[in-house]
PDB file of C-alpha atoms and ligand atoms in Angstrom:
ATOM      1  CA  MET A 189      -7.794 149.870 157.321  1.00  0.00           C
ATOM      2  CA  PHE A 190      -7.311 149.572 160.899  1.00  0.00           C
ATOM      3  CA  SER A 191      -4.664 147.292 162.159  1.00  0.00           C
ATOM      4  CA  LYS A 192      -3.156 146.348 165.743  1.00  0.00           C
ATOM      5  CA  GLN A 193      -1.246 149.051 167.477  1.00  0.00           C
ATOM      6  CA  THR A 194       2.209 149.099 167.625  1.00  0.00           C
ATOM      7  CA  ILE A 195       4.389 149.613 170.591  1.00  0.00           C
ATOM      8  CA  VAL A 196       8.207 149.212 171.550  1.00  0.00           C
ATOM      9  CA  THR A 197      10.253 148.013 174.087  1.00  0.00           C
ATOM     10  CA  LEU A 198      13.901 149.162 174.824  1.00  0.00           C
ATOM     11  CA  ASP A 199      17.011 148.096 176.943  1.00  0.00           C
ATOM     12  CA  LEU A 200      18.335 151.436 178.600  1.00  0.00           C
ATOM     13  CA  GLU A 201      22.221 150.689 178.951  1.00  0.00           C
ATOM     14  CA  GLY A 202      24.087 150.049 175.895  1.00  0.00           C
ATOM     15  CA  VAL A 203      20.830 150.922 173.955  1.00  0.00           C
ATOM     16  CA  LEU A 204      20.157 154.815 175.336  1.00  0.00           C
ATOM     17  CA  ALA A 205      22.220 155.304 177.959  1.00  0.00           C
ATOM     18  CA  PRO A 206      26.302 154.160 178.754  1.00  0.00           C
ATOM     19  CA  GLU A 207      26.676 151.101 180.875  1.00  0.00           C
ATOM     20  CA  ILE A 208      26.539 152.146 184.710  1.00  0.00           C
ATOM     21  CA  TRP A 209      28.926 149.891 186.156  1.00  0.00           C
ATOM     22  CA  ILE A 210      31.672 150.408 183.783  1.00  0.00           C
ATOM     23  CA  ALA A 211      31.258 154.439 184.529  1.00  0.00           C
ATOM     24  CA  VAL A 212      31.546 153.280 188.147  1.00  0.00           C
ATOM     25  CA  ALA A 213      34.905 151.158 187.570  1.00  0.00           C
ATOM     26  CA  GLU A 214      36.290 154.027 185.263  1.00  0.00           C
ATOM     27  CA  LYS A 215      35.343 156.778 188.388  1.00  0.00           C
ATOM     28  CA  THR A 216      36.330 154.333 191.079  1.00  0.00           C
ATOM     29  CA  GLY A 217      39.470 152.887 189.407  1.00  0.00           C
ATOM     30  CA  ILE A 218      38.193 149.128 190.160  1.00  0.00           C
ATOM     31  CA  ALA A 219      38.637 147.480 186.950  1.00  0.00           C
ATOM     32  CA  ASP A 220      36.678 144.528 188.092  1.00  0.00           C
ATOM     33  CA  LEU A 221      33.447 146.307 188.693  1.00  0.00           C
ATOM     34  CA  ARG A 222      33.919 146.302 184.435  1.00  0.00           C
ATOM     35  CA  LEU A 223      31.700 142.884 183.796  1.00  0.00           C
ATOM     36  CA  THR A 224      28.349 143.685 182.518  1.00  0.00           C
ATOM     37  CA  THR A 225      25.912 141.055 181.194  1.00  0.00           C
ATOM     38  CA  ARG A 226      27.629 141.051 177.964  1.00  0.00           C
ATOM     39  CA  ASP A 227      30.544 138.857 179.918  1.00  0.00           C
ATOM     40  CA  ILE A 228      28.972 137.492 182.364  1.00  0.00           C
ATOM     41  CA  PRO A 229      24.853 135.980 180.990  1.00  0.00           C
ATOM     42  CA  ASP A 230      24.266 134.960 185.338  1.00  0.00           C
ATOM     43  CA  TYR A 231      23.009 137.863 185.851  1.00  0.00           C
ATOM     44  CA  ASP A 232      22.803 137.026 189.971  1.00  0.00           C
ATOM     45  CA  VAL A 233      26.490 135.799 189.231  1.00  0.00           C
ATOM     46  CA  LEU A 234      27.229 139.246 188.494  1.00  0.00           C
ATOM     47  CA  MET A 235      25.495 140.701 190.652  1.00  0.00           C
ATOM     48  CA  GLN A 236      26.509 139.078 193.512  1.00  0.00           C
ATOM     49  CA  GLY A 237      30.167 139.557 192.349  1.00  0.00           C
ATOM     50  CA  ARG A 238      29.456 143.445 192.264  1.00  0.00           C
ATOM     51  CA  LEU A 239      28.183 143.806 195.833  1.00  0.00           C
ATOM     52  CA  LYS A 240      30.979 141.792 196.954  1.00  0.00           C
ATOM     53  CA  ILE A 241      33.835 144.635 195.506  1.00  0.00           C
ATOM     54  CA  LEU A 242      31.354 147.289 196.950  1.00  0.00           C
ATOM     55  CA  GLU A 243      31.853 146.348 200.093  1.00  0.00           C
ATOM     56  CA  ARG A 244      35.279 145.559 200.208  1.00  0.00           C
ATOM     57  CA  GLU A 245      35.637 149.041 198.603  1.00  0.00           C
ATOM     58  CA  ASN A 246      33.187 150.767 200.643  1.00  0.00           C
ATOM     59  CA  ILE A 247      31.381 152.196 198.080  1.00  0.00           C
ATOM     60  CA  THR A 248      27.839 154.066 198.857  1.00  0.00           C
ATOM     61  CA  LEU A 249      24.620 154.197 196.857  1.00  0.00           C
ATOM     62  CA  SER A 250      25.491 158.041 196.942  1.00  0.00           C
ATOM     63  CA  THR A 251      28.756 157.845 195.364  1.00  0.00           C
ATOM     64  CA  ILE A 252      27.062 155.588 192.607  1.00  0.00           C
ATOM     65  CA  GLN A 253      24.030 158.106 192.452  1.00  0.00           C
ATOM     66  CA  LYS A 254      26.718 161.627 191.661  1.00  0.00           C
ATOM     67  CA  ILE A 255      28.518 159.300 189.017  1.00  0.00           C
ATOM     68  CA  ILE A 256      25.126 158.286 187.023  1.00  0.00           C
ATOM     69  CA  ALA A 257      24.403 162.012 187.536  1.00  0.00           C
ATOM     70  CA  ASP A 258      27.052 162.722 185.355  1.00  0.00           C
ATOM     71  CA  LEU A 259      27.098 160.168 183.148  1.00  0.00           C
ATOM     72  CA  GLY A 260      24.848 161.780 180.262  1.00  0.00           C
ATOM     73  CA  LEU A 261      23.151 159.832 177.507  1.00  0.00           C
ATOM     74  CA  LEU A 262      24.745 158.006 174.325  1.00  0.00           C
ATOM     75  CA  GLU A 263      24.806 160.686 171.791  1.00  0.00           C
ATOM     76  CA  GLY A 264      21.752 160.768 169.968  1.00  0.00           C
ATOM     77  CA  ALA A 265      19.457 158.973 172.199  1.00  0.00           C
ATOM     78  CA  LYS A 266      17.226 161.801 173.094  1.00  0.00           C
ATOM     79  CA  ASP A 267      16.467 162.890 169.868  1.00  0.00           C
ATOM     80  CA  PHE A 268      16.390 159.189 168.741  1.00  0.00           C
ATOM     81  CA  LEU A 269      13.544 158.555 171.627  1.00  0.00           C
ATOM     82  CA  ASP A 270      12.084 161.665 171.180  1.00  0.00           C
ATOM     83  CA  SER A 271      11.247 160.390 167.439  1.00  0.00           C
ATOM     84  CA  LEU A 272       9.903 157.151 168.672  1.00  0.00           C
ATOM     85  CA  ARG A 273       7.632 158.167 171.230  1.00  0.00           C
ATOM     86  CA  ASP A 274       6.496 160.622 168.221  1.00  0.00           C
ATOM     87  CA  GLU A 275       5.668 157.441 166.396  1.00  0.00           C
ATOM     88  CA  THR A 276       4.349 154.969 168.920  1.00  0.00           C
ATOM     89  CA  GLN A 277       4.482 154.245 172.589  1.00  0.00           C
ATOM     90  CA  VAL A 278       7.684 153.342 174.102  1.00  0.00           C
ATOM     91  CA  ILE A 279       8.892 151.604 177.568  1.00  0.00           C
ATOM     92  CA  ILE A 280      12.250 151.075 178.672  1.00  0.00           C
ATOM     93  CA  LEU A 281      12.577 147.534 180.189  1.00  0.00           C
ATOM     94  CA  SER A 282      16.145 147.637 181.928  1.00  0.00           C
ATOM     95  CA  ASP A 283      17.850 145.294 184.518  1.00  0.00           C
ATOM     96  CA  THR A 284      18.679 148.264 186.307  1.00  0.00           C
ATOM     97  CA  PHE A 285      17.456 150.011 189.409  1.00  0.00           C
ATOM     98  CA  GLN A 286      14.788 152.734 190.999  1.00  0.00           C
ATOM     99  CA  GLU A 287      17.800 153.884 192.721  1.00  0.00           C
ATOM    100  CA  PHE A 288      20.143 154.091 189.615  1.00  0.00           C
ATOM    101  CA  ALA A 289      17.752 154.997 187.137  1.00  0.00           C
ATOM    102  CA  TYR A 290      16.292 158.418 187.964  1.00  0.00           C
ATOM    103  CA  PRO A 291      18.890 160.730 186.768  1.00  0.00           C
ATOM    104  CA  ILE A 292      18.812 158.910 183.035  1.00  0.00           C
ATOM    105  CA  MET A 293      15.245 159.231 183.033  1.00  0.00           C
ATOM    106  CA  LYS A 294      15.369 162.709 183.716  1.00  0.00           C
ATOM    107  CA  ASN A 295      17.604 163.097 180.668  1.00  0.00           C
ATOM    108  CA  LEU A 296      15.331 161.243 178.737  1.00  0.00           C
ATOM    109  CA  GLY A 297      12.227 163.260 179.626  1.00  0.00           C
ATOM    110  CA  PHE A 298      10.516 160.397 181.668  1.00  0.00           C
ATOM    111  CA  PRO A 299       9.472 157.663 179.794  1.00  0.00           C
ATOM    112  CA  THR A 300       7.893 154.554 181.121  1.00  0.00           C
ATOM    113  CA  ILE A 301      10.530 152.236 182.484  1.00  0.00           C
ATOM    114  CA  PHE A 302      10.417 149.038 184.118  1.00  0.00           C
ATOM    115  CA  CYS A 303      13.165 147.820 186.734  1.00  0.00           C
ATOM    116  CA  HIS A 304      14.492 146.310 189.734  1.00  0.00           C
ATOM    117  CA  ASN A 305      14.867 147.671 193.320  1.00  0.00           C
ATOM    118  CA  LEU A 306      18.373 147.761 195.502  1.00  0.00           C
ATOM    119  CA  ILE A 307      18.286 147.039 199.476  1.00  0.00           C
ATOM    120  CA  VAL A 308      19.851 149.647 201.089  1.00  0.00           C
ATOM    121  CA  GLU A 309      20.691 150.254 204.312  1.00  0.00           C
ATOM    122  CA  ASN A 310      22.413 153.509 205.817  1.00  0.00           C
ATOM    123  CA  ASP A 311      23.933 154.313 202.056  1.00  0.00           C
ATOM    124  CA  LYS A 312      24.880 150.890 201.851  1.00  0.00           C
ATOM    125  CA  ILE A 313      24.185 148.634 199.204  1.00  0.00           C
ATOM    126  CA  VAL A 314      23.568 145.372 200.924  1.00  0.00           C
ATOM    127  CA  SER A 315      21.791 143.607 198.288  1.00  0.00           C
ATOM    128  CA  TYR A 316      19.181 143.881 195.035  1.00  0.00           C
ATOM    129  CA  GLN A 317      15.662 143.012 194.851  1.00  0.00           C
ATOM    130  CA  LEU A 318      14.375 141.732 191.243  1.00  0.00           C
ATOM    131  CA  ARG A 319      10.941 142.858 191.074  1.00  0.00           C
ATOM    132  CA  MET A 320      10.314 139.280 188.637  1.00  0.00           C
ATOM    133  CA  GLN A 321      13.010 137.109 187.644  1.00  0.00           C
ATOM    134  CA  ASP A 322      12.997 137.471 183.419  1.00  0.00           C
ATOM    135  CA  GLN A 323      10.780 140.707 183.477  1.00  0.00           C
ATOM    136  CA  LYS A 324      12.024 141.765 179.848  1.00  0.00           C
ATOM    137  CA  THR A 325      10.549 138.913 178.314  1.00  0.00           C
ATOM    138  CA  LYS A 326       7.125 138.940 180.393  1.00  0.00           C
ATOM    139  CA  VAL A 327       6.410 142.335 179.716  1.00  0.00           C
ATOM    140  CA  VAL A 328       6.615 141.225 175.619  1.00  0.00           C
ATOM    141  CA  ASN A 329       4.546 138.358 176.152  1.00  0.00           C
ATOM    142  CA  ALA A 330       1.989 140.475 178.656  1.00  0.00           C
ATOM    143  CA  LEU A 331       1.715 143.268 175.800  1.00  0.00           C
ATOM    144  CA  ARG A 332       1.145 140.318 173.003  1.00  0.00           C
ATOM    145  CA  ALA A 333      -1.587 139.461 175.323  1.00  0.00           C
ATOM    146  CA  LEU A 334      -2.687 142.628 175.343  1.00  0.00           C
ATOM    147  CA  ASN A 335      -3.423 142.963 171.430  1.00  0.00           C
ATOM    148  CA  TYR A 336      -0.037 144.951 170.701  1.00  0.00           C
ATOM    149  CA  ASN A 337       2.725 144.282 168.002  1.00  0.00           C
ATOM    150  CA  VAL A 338       5.937 144.489 169.812  1.00  0.00           C
ATOM    151  CA  PHE A 339       8.970 145.563 168.448  1.00  0.00           C
ATOM    152  CA  SER A 340      12.075 145.164 170.899  1.00  0.00           C
ATOM    153  CA  ALA A 341      15.631 146.418 170.836  1.00  0.00           C
ATOM    154  CA  GLY A 342      18.761 145.701 172.888  1.00  0.00           C
ATOM    155  CA  ASP A 343      22.187 145.078 173.130  1.00  0.00           C
ATOM    156  CA  SER A 344      22.636 141.879 175.480  1.00  0.00           C
ATOM    157  CA  PHE A 345      22.108 138.283 176.808  1.00  0.00           C
ATOM    158  CA  ASN A 346      19.439 139.658 178.518  1.00  0.00           C
ATOM    159  CA  ASP A 347      17.592 140.826 176.349  1.00  0.00           C
ATOM    160  CA  THR A 348      17.701 137.794 173.949  1.00  0.00           C
ATOM    161  CA  GLY A 349      14.567 136.320 175.849  1.00  0.00           C
ATOM    162  CA  MET A 350      12.611 139.943 175.115  1.00  0.00           C
ATOM    163  CA  LEU A 351      14.310 139.945 171.479  1.00  0.00           C
ATOM    164  CA  LEU A 352      12.759 136.352 170.679  1.00  0.00           C
ATOM    165  CA  ALA A 353       9.315 137.027 172.245  1.00  0.00           C
ATOM    166  CA  ALA A 354       8.597 140.176 170.155  1.00  0.00           C
ATOM    167  CA  HIS A 355       6.947 139.985 167.028  1.00  0.00           C
ATOM    168  CA  LYS A 356      10.468 141.523 165.896  1.00  0.00           C
ATOM    169  CA  GLY A 357      13.548 142.100 167.784  1.00  0.00           C
ATOM    170  CA  VAL A 358      16.679 143.201 166.600  1.00  0.00           C
ATOM    171  CA  PHE A 359      20.214 143.880 168.572  1.00  0.00           C
ATOM    172  CA  PHE A 360      21.403 147.037 169.193  1.00  0.00           C
ATOM    173  CA  ASN A 361      25.292 147.806 168.893  1.00  0.00           C
ATOM    174  CA  ALA A 362      25.754 144.362 170.409  1.00  0.00           C
ATOM    175  CA  PRO A 363      29.034 142.403 170.358  1.00  0.00           C
ATOM    176  CA  GLU A 364      29.702 140.027 167.346  1.00  0.00           C
ATOM    177  CA  SER A 365      30.259 137.447 169.771  1.00  0.00           C
ATOM    178  CA  ILE A 366      26.139 137.901 170.700  1.00  0.00           C
ATOM    179  CA  GLU A 367      24.927 138.538 167.728  1.00  0.00           C
ATOM    180  CA  LYS A 368      26.621 135.689 166.219  1.00  0.00           C
ATOM    181  CA  GLN A 369      25.230 133.370 168.945  1.00  0.00           C
ATOM    182  CA  PHE A 370      21.018 134.542 168.158  1.00  0.00           C
ATOM    183  CA  PRO A 371      21.675 134.308 163.750  1.00  0.00           C
ATOM    184  CA  THR A 372      17.840 134.714 163.945  1.00  0.00           C
ATOM    185  CA  LEU A 373      17.892 138.233 164.932  1.00  0.00           C
ATOM    186  CA  GLU A 374      18.761 141.266 162.655  1.00  0.00           C
ATOM    187  CA  SER A 375      21.468 143.536 163.926  1.00  0.00           C
ATOM    188  CA  THR A 376      21.526 147.482 163.883  1.00  0.00           C
ATOM    189  CA  HIS A 377      24.158 149.731 164.472  1.00  0.00           C
ATOM    190  CA  SER A 378      22.755 153.525 164.656  1.00  0.00           C
ATOM    191  CA  TYR A 379      19.489 155.403 165.748  1.00  0.00           C
ATOM    192  CA  ASN A 380      18.691 156.082 162.095  1.00  0.00           C
ATOM    193  CA  GLU A 381      18.835 152.271 161.064  1.00  0.00           C
ATOM    194  CA  LEU A 382      16.878 151.150 164.211  1.00  0.00           C
ATOM    195  CA  LEU A 383      14.068 154.255 163.627  1.00  0.00           C
ATOM    196  CA  GLN A 384      13.963 152.293 159.743  1.00  0.00           C
ATOM    197  CA  LYS A 385      13.320 149.205 161.415  1.00  0.00           C
ATOM    198  CA  PHE A 386      10.786 150.016 163.517  1.00  0.00           C
ATOM    199  CA  ARG A 387       9.381 152.321 160.757  1.00  0.00           C
ATOM    200  CA  ILE A 388       9.127 148.745 158.357  1.00  0.00           C
ATOM    201  CA  PHE A 389       8.057 146.975 161.088  1.00  0.00           C
ATOM    202  CA  SER A 390       5.027 149.284 161.284  1.00  0.00           C
ATOM    203  CA  GLU A 391       4.110 150.088 157.809  1.00  0.00           C
ATOM    204  CA  THR A 392       4.336 146.255 156.839  1.00  0.00           C
ATOM    205  CA  LEU A 393       1.401 145.799 159.494  1.00  0.00           C
ATOM    206  CA  GLY A 394      -0.430 148.648 158.195  1.00  0.00           C
ATOM    207  CA  SER A 395      -0.336 146.848 154.579  1.00  0.00           C
ATOM    208  CA  ARG A 396      -1.637 143.076 155.687  1.00  0.00           C
TER     209      ARG A 396
HETATM  210 MG1  LIG B 260      21.928 146.684 177.576  1.00  0.00          MG
END
């Protein structure tokens, strides 16, 4: 029997790759760059704070790009993504920027990614431009409208719209404090577990 196709949307940082800004904080020794969407749910407040720090500390785009190029992936991420892409289509939905994403995408074998842009003048990051507000949720709703069954995974506040909009959304290594605020969402803590959740989702659809 025929059933609807599945598609998976995955957050990037914290799910497949380390948190870029935490790595920048560690490499530069600037502690207040450690804050992420896990700490400050309002993305604009978070980004404006980061831009001010970059300006104050004179940190350029190329400095950050070098740090990202050395960052690597979370352990097992490439194998997990390869397994998943062997079974379904995957789109990475990230609130990072094209200017940051390239080395990570290269390490992942260039899956499709939807993200945002930085506004850069002479190697200085002066601002940023969201391609659109709340793209993660909108992409999931668009995929549903395109007749896909959508499975999503993410680790933070900026993923919860996407996770709740999907046919099935699960946390992956989210902090307990965030998990607790969204008791209807299941949690996973390993790639095996996440793959199993997807397979159960996919098989359940097939047997309907
Ligand atoms: Mg994340």
